[in-house]
mmCIF file of C-alpha atoms in Angstrom:
data_model
loop_
_atom_site.group_PDB
_atom_site.id
_atom_site.type_symbol
_atom_site.label_atom_id
_atom_site.label_comp_id
_atom_site.label_asym_id
_atom_site.label_seq_id
_atom_site.Cartn_x
_atom_site.Cartn_y
_atom_site.Cartn_z
ATOM 1 C CA MET A 284 -0.479 0.228 -12.126
ATOM 2 C CA ILE A 285 1.606 -1.821 -10.119
ATOM 3 C CA ILE A 286 0.285 -3.245 -6.626
ATOM 4 C CA THR A 287 2.191 -5.170 -3.913
ATOM 5 C CA GLY A 288 0.300 -7.360 -1.030
ATOM 6 C CA ALA A 289 -2.357 -8.275 -3.009
ATOM 7 C CA THR A 290 -2.511 -12.041 -0.865
ATOM 8 C CA GLY A 291 -3.100 -9.631 2.126
ATOM 9 C CA MET A 292 -5.473 -7.891 3.667
ATOM 10 C CA VAL A 293 -4.547 -4.581 2.785
ATOM 11 C CA GLY A 294 -3.522 -5.358 -0.808
ATOM 12 C CA GLU A 295 -6.171 -7.352 -1.785
ATOM 13 C CA GLY A 296 -8.920 -4.594 -0.916
ATOM 14 C CA VAL A 297 -6.677 -1.796 -2.879
ATOM 15 C CA LEU A 298 -6.578 -4.797 -5.526
ATOM 16 C CA PHE A 299 -10.271 -4.928 -5.636
ATOM 17 C CA GLU A 300 -10.847 -1.049 -5.816
ATOM 18 C CA CYS A 301 -8.812 -0.779 -8.539
ATOM 19 C CA LEU A 302 -10.508 -3.335 -11.082
ATOM 20 C CA LEU A 303 -13.700 -1.627 -10.262
ATOM 21 C CA ASN A 304 -12.101 1.925 -10.901
ATOM 22 C CA ASN A 305 -12.309 3.064 -14.337
ATOM 23 C CA ASN A 306 -9.340 5.173 -13.903
ATOM 24 C CA VAL A 307 -7.024 2.146 -14.067
ATOM 25 C CA SER A 308 -6.534 0.461 -17.220
ATOM 26 C CA GLU A 309 -4.062 -2.023 -15.944
ATOM 27 C CA VAL A 310 -2.873 -3.551 -12.949
ATOM 28 C CA LEU A 311 0.268 -5.290 -12.081
ATOM 29 C CA MET A 312 0.037 -7.568 -9.452
ATOM 30 C CA ILE A 313 3.732 -8.458 -7.704
ATOM 31 C CA ASN A 314 3.316 -11.045 -5.500
ATOM 32 C CA ARG A 315 5.923 -13.791 -3.548
ATOM 33 C CA LYS A 316 3.451 -16.452 -4.028
ATOM 34 C CA HIS A 317 0.162 -16.947 -6.830
ATOM 35 C CA TYR A 318 -3.157 -14.990 -5.890
ATOM 36 C CA ASP A 319 -6.036 -16.897 -7.486
ATOM 37 C CA LEU A 320 -7.783 -14.291 -9.757
ATOM 38 C CA GLN A 321 -8.927 -13.475 -13.312
ATOM 39 C CA HIS A 322 -9.666 -10.229 -14.563
ATOM 40 C CA PRO A 323 -9.015 -8.423 -17.924
ATOM 41 C CA LYS A 324 -6.842 -5.760 -16.511
ATOM 42 C CA LEU A 325 -5.081 -8.056 -14.042
ATOM 43 C CA LYS A 326 -1.904 -8.849 -15.045
ATOM 44 C CA GLU A 327 1.005 -11.315 -12.347
ATOM 45 C CA LEU A 328 4.533 -11.407 -11.927
ATOM 46 C CA ILE A 329 5.843 -13.534 -9.289
ATOM 47 C CA VAL A 330 9.172 -12.447 -7.479
ATOM 48 C CA PRO A 331 9.665 -14.858 -4.656
ATOM 49 C CA ASP A 332 11.982 -12.517 -3.449
ATOM 50 C CA PHE A 333 11.740 -8.800 -3.830
ATOM 51 C CA PHE A 334 15.863 -7.729 -3.171
ATOM 52 C CA GLN A 335 15.962 -9.372 -6.173
ATOM 53 C CA LEU A 336 13.484 -7.470 -7.961
ATOM 54 C CA GLY A 337 15.987 -6.392 -10.738
ATOM 55 C CA ASP A 338 16.154 -9.554 -11.946
ATOM 56 C CA PHE A 339 12.608 -8.655 -13.484
ATOM 57 C CA ALA A 340 13.169 -5.450 -14.877
ATOM 58 C CA GLU A 341 11.759 -5.652 -18.547
ATOM 59 C CA HIS A 342 8.195 -6.605 -16.761
ATOM 60 C CA ILE A 343 8.127 -3.958 -14.357
ATOM 61 C CA LYS A 344 8.729 -0.974 -17.323
ATOM 62 C CA ASN A 345 6.353 1.997 -18.107
ATOM 63 C CA TYR A 346 3.907 2.074 -14.962
ATOM 64 C CA ASP A 347 3.264 5.128 -13.894
ATOM 65 C CA ALA A 348 2.052 4.076 -10.372
ATOM 66 C CA CYS A 349 2.872 1.660 -7.646
ATOM 67 C CA PHE A 350 0.748 1.153 -4.315
ATOM 68 C CA PHE A 351 2.778 -0.799 -1.956
ATOM 69 C CA CYS A 352 0.344 -2.598 0.241
ATOM 70 C CA ALA A 353 2.813 -5.681 1.550
ATOM 71 C CA GLY A 354 3.352 -5.592 5.250
ATOM 72 C CA ILE A 355 3.860 -7.442 8.148
ATOM 73 C CA SER A 356 2.621 -7.414 11.910
ATOM 74 C CA SER A 357 5.834 -6.458 14.448
ATOM 75 C CA VAL A 358 3.951 -8.707 16.619
ATOM 76 C CA GLY A 359 6.373 -10.845 18.715
ATOM 77 C CA MET A 360 9.452 -10.062 16.026
ATOM 78 C CA LYS A 361 12.840 -8.410 17.485
ATOM 79 C CA GLU A 362 13.184 -4.793 15.606
ATOM 80 C CA GLU A 363 16.457 -5.899 13.544
ATOM 81 C CA LYS A 364 13.881 -8.674 11.347
ATOM 82 C CA TYR A 365 10.831 -6.326 11.468
ATOM 83 C CA ARG A 366 13.029 -3.338 10.171
ATOM 84 C CA ARG A 367 14.698 -6.036 7.165
ATOM 85 C CA ILE A 368 11.256 -7.007 6.509
ATOM 86 C CA THR A 369 9.692 -3.559 6.725
ATOM 87 C CA TYR A 370 12.557 -0.859 5.790
ATOM 88 C CA ASP A 371 14.686 -3.041 4.055
ATOM 89 C CA THR A 372 12.265 -4.859 1.306
ATOM 90 C CA THR A 373 10.383 -1.543 0.773
ATOM 91 C CA LEU A 374 13.181 0.635 -0.257
ATOM 92 C CA SER A 375 15.066 -1.619 -1.787
ATOM 93 C CA PHE A 376 11.801 -2.688 -4.129
ATOM 94 C CA ALA A 377 11.117 1.105 -4.565
ATOM 95 C CA LYS A 378 15.041 1.767 -5.800
ATOM 96 C CA THR A 379 14.004 -0.701 -8.192
ATOM 97 C CA LEU A 380 11.020 0.739 -9.129
ATOM 98 C CA MET A 381 12.366 4.247 -9.432
ATOM 99 C CA ALA A 382 15.487 2.906 -11.513
ATOM 100 C CA VAL A 383 13.454 1.881 -14.391
ATOM 101 C CA ASN A 384 10.232 3.999 -13.972
ATOM 102 C CA GLY A 385 11.757 7.593 -12.965
ATOM 103 C CA ASN A 386 7.918 9.603 -13.496
ATOM 104 C CA MET A 387 6.147 7.223 -11.102
ATOM 105 C CA VAL A 388 3.938 7.927 -7.996
ATOM 106 C CA PHE A 389 4.519 5.698 -5.242
ATOM 107 C CA THR A 390 2.430 5.003 -2.239
ATOM 108 C CA TYR A 391 2.901 3.570 0.755
ATOM 109 C CA VAL A 392 0.301 2.396 3.548
ATOM 110 C CA SER A 393 1.922 2.502 6.692
ATOM 111 C CA GLY A 394 -0.426 3.280 9.503
ATOM 112 C CA ALA A 395 -2.039 5.634 12.317
ATOM 113 C CA HIS A 396 0.192 6.476 14.906
ATOM 114 C CA THR A 397 3.699 6.159 12.608
ATOM 115 C CA ASP A 398 6.190 8.029 14.162
ATOM 116 C CA SER A 399 8.092 10.452 11.780
ATOM 117 C CA SER A 400 10.654 11.085 14.369
ATOM 118 C CA GLU A 401 12.102 8.012 14.223
ATOM 119 C CA LYS A 402 12.574 8.576 18.059
ATOM 120 C CA GLY A 403 9.657 6.978 19.365
ATOM 121 C CA ARG A 404 9.176 4.146 22.362
ATOM 122 C CA ILE A 405 6.778 2.103 19.835
ATOM 123 C CA MET A 406 9.179 -0.262 17.862
ATOM 124 C CA TRP A 407 6.675 -0.758 14.591
ATOM 125 C CA ALA A 408 6.020 3.104 14.502
ATOM 126 C CA ARG A 409 9.906 4.114 14.577
ATOM 127 C CA VAL A 410 10.495 1.797 11.470
ATOM 128 C CA LYS A 411 7.784 3.023 9.263
ATOM 129 C CA GLY A 412 8.079 6.254 10.110
ATOM 130 C CA LYS A 413 12.241 5.648 9.091
ATOM 131 C CA THR A 414 10.393 4.042 5.797
ATOM 132 C CA GLU A 415 7.928 6.958 5.261
ATOM 133 C CA ASN A 416 10.655 9.279 5.827
ATOM 134 C CA ASP A 417 13.792 7.703 3.105
ATOM 135 C CA LEU A 418 10.697 6.724 0.569
ATOM 136 C CA ALA A 419 10.449 10.586 -0.028
ATOM 137 C CA LYS A 420 13.993 11.016 -0.432
ATOM 138 C CA LEU A 421 14.347 8.555 -3.389
ATOM 139 C CA GLY A 422 13.580 11.471 -6.211
ATOM 140 C CA PHE A 423 9.895 9.709 -7.575
ATOM 141 C CA LYS A 424 7.622 12.360 -9.275
ATOM 142 C CA SER A 425 4.926 11.908 -5.834
ATOM 143 C CA GLU A 426 5.390 9.923 -2.964
ATOM 144 C CA TYR A 427 2.603 9.576 -0.573
ATOM 145 C CA ASN A 428 2.492 7.856 2.904
ATOM 146 C CA PHE A 429 -1.331 6.577 3.709
ATOM 147 C CA ARG A 430 -1.937 5.817 7.476
ATOM 148 C CA PRO A 431 -4.924 4.365 7.806
ATOM 149 C CA GLY A 432 -7.166 2.865 11.065
ATOM 150 C CA GLY A 433 -9.499 0.284 11.190
ATOM 151 C CA MET A 434 -10.657 -0.937 7.667
ATOM 152 C CA LEU A 435 -13.778 -2.622 6.409
ATOM 153 C CA PRO A 436 -13.578 -5.378 4.128
ATOM 154 C CA PHE A 437 -15.152 -5.052 0.587
ATOM 155 C CA GLU A 438 -17.710 -7.943 0.303
ATOM 156 C CA GLY A 439 -15.908 -11.255 -1.195
ATOM 157 C CA GLN A 440 -12.262 -10.396 0.477
ATOM 158 C CA LYS A 441 -10.542 -13.442 1.135
ATOM 159 C CA ASN A 442 -7.655 -12.773 3.164
ATOM 160 C CA TRP A 443 -9.593 -11.295 5.956
ATOM 161 C CA ASN A 444 -10.077 -11.974 9.449
ATOM 162 C CA SER A 445 -13.271 -12.382 10.597
ATOM 163 C CA ALA A 446 -12.404 -11.270 14.228
ATOM 164 C CA TYR A 447 -10.627 -8.367 13.392
ATOM 165 C CA LYS A 448 -14.137 -7.540 11.043
ATOM 166 C CA VAL A 449 -16.062 -7.757 14.125
ATOM 167 C CA ILE A 450 -13.598 -5.594 16.093
ATOM 168 C CA VAL A 451 -13.624 -2.618 13.480
ATOM 169 C CA LYS A 452 -16.995 -2.844 12.867
ATOM 170 C CA ILE A 453 -17.767 -2.465 17.056
ATOM 171 C CA MET A 454 -14.663 0.869 16.576
ATOM 172 C CA LYS A 455 -16.740 1.748 13.878
ATOM 173 C CA VAL A 456 -19.773 2.551 16.058
ATOM 174 C CA PHE A 457 -17.566 4.332 19.033
ATOM 175 C CA ALA A 458 -15.112 5.647 16.748
ATOM 176 C CA PRO A 459 -16.274 5.933 13.623
ATOM 177 C CA LYS A 460 -13.176 9.037 12.963
ATOM 178 C CA SER A 461 -10.914 6.295 13.173
ATOM 179 C CA VAL A 462 -12.585 3.590 10.589
ATOM 180 C CA ILE A 463 -12.285 3.477 6.953
ATOM 181 C CA SER A 464 -13.470 1.083 4.201
ATOM 182 C CA MET A 465 -11.471 -0.127 1.925
ATOM 183 C CA GLU A 466 -13.114 1.258 -1.080
ATOM 184 C CA GLU A 467 -12.016 4.404 0.568
ATOM 185 C CA LEU A 468 -8.705 3.609 1.235
ATOM 186 C CA GLY A 469 -8.241 2.415 -2.743
ATOM 187 C CA LYS A 470 -9.836 5.377 -4.060
ATOM 188 C CA ALA A 471 -7.810 7.836 -2.123
ATOM 189 C CA MET A 472 -5.140 6.106 -3.558
ATOM 190 C CA VAL A 473 -5.661 5.928 -7.180
ATOM 191 C CA ASN A 474 -6.822 9.651 -6.799
ATOM 192 C CA CYS A 475 -3.214 10.086 -5.820
ATOM 193 C CA ALA A 476 -2.119 8.489 -8.616
ATOM 194 C CA THR A 477 -4.278 10.760 -10.737
ATOM 195 C CA ILE A 478 -4.890 14.413 -9.195
ATOM 196 C CA GLY A 479 -2.197 14.060 -6.665
ATOM 197 C CA PHE A 480 -2.758 15.568 -2.845
ATOM 198 C CA GLY A 481 -1.443 18.816 -1.578
ATOM 199 C CA LYS A 482 0.794 16.506 1.390
ATOM 200 C CA ASN A 483 2.736 13.347 1.511
ATOM 201 C CA ILE A 484 1.781 12.193 4.972
ATOM 202 C CA LEU A 485 -2.440 11.065 5.001
ATOM 203 C CA GLU A 486 -4.229 10.839 7.569
ATOM 204 C CA ILE A 487 -7.517 9.020 8.395
ATOM 205 C CA LYS A 488 -9.422 12.272 7.285
ATOM 206 C CA ASP A 489 -7.505 13.227 4.470
ATOM 207 C CA ILE A 490 -7.990 9.376 3.215
ATOM 208 C CA LYS A 491 -11.384 9.655 3.357
ATOM 209 C CA GLU A 492 -11.440 13.694 2.052
ATOM 210 C CA LEU A 493 -8.990 12.262 -0.839
ATOM 211 C CA ALA A 494 -11.766 9.522 -1.949
ATOM 212 C CA LYS A 495 -14.838 11.671 -2.523
ATOM 213 C CA HIS A 496 -12.315 13.514 -5.097
ATOM 214 C CA SER A 497 -13.643 12.552 -8.920
ATOM 215 C CA SER A 498 -10.196 12.522 -11.229
ATOM 216 C CA THR A 499 -10.700 12.429 -15.268
ATOM 217 C CA SER A 500 -7.569 11.231 -15.851
ATOM 218 C CA SER A 501 -6.413 7.571 -16.716
ATOM 219 C CA SER A 502 -3.953 5.572 -14.633
ATOM 220 C CA GLN A 503 -2.219 2.461 -16.135
#
């Protein structure tokens, strides 16, 4: 499988689960900059500009799943720039993958309260809603959109803000249904690729449910 965002909080956590998960035989992480980790399952492809992924077509063939975990905070960002990074980049990347891997399962990490109507007042939620909607139209074997809330890290994660970790631990005490672990998120994403799920938008309760399932098939 292919994973993006390993140099960030969510992607790193999902990567850790993929490397531990027996249903994953190989992981190609596509990064803009090097991520310093060695593992028998792991390969790395440096792509400085995700809009130019087509230049690396020979390196991304024959993969059956992609976990798109790359993203950026919208804080202090104008909508045009945020849309360019969040929507345009993701759709361009996905279209390139689709062109060389027509039988691929694609999963996208958006966020809780993403706006599927694309018409709400919250800018980031509208942009991510459009991203989800348009990814679903591309023709992948299956396409899933994950909407996690607060997330607790794997032990040993490097790309994690300690203040955020404290906030999420407090959330877990007072609003446990709004918090998942990175292990749960990663397991649910692997299970989407191997056994599937009945709907393409997964809220926190769906992620928790899917993470409990066991899969007998393997994903590359």
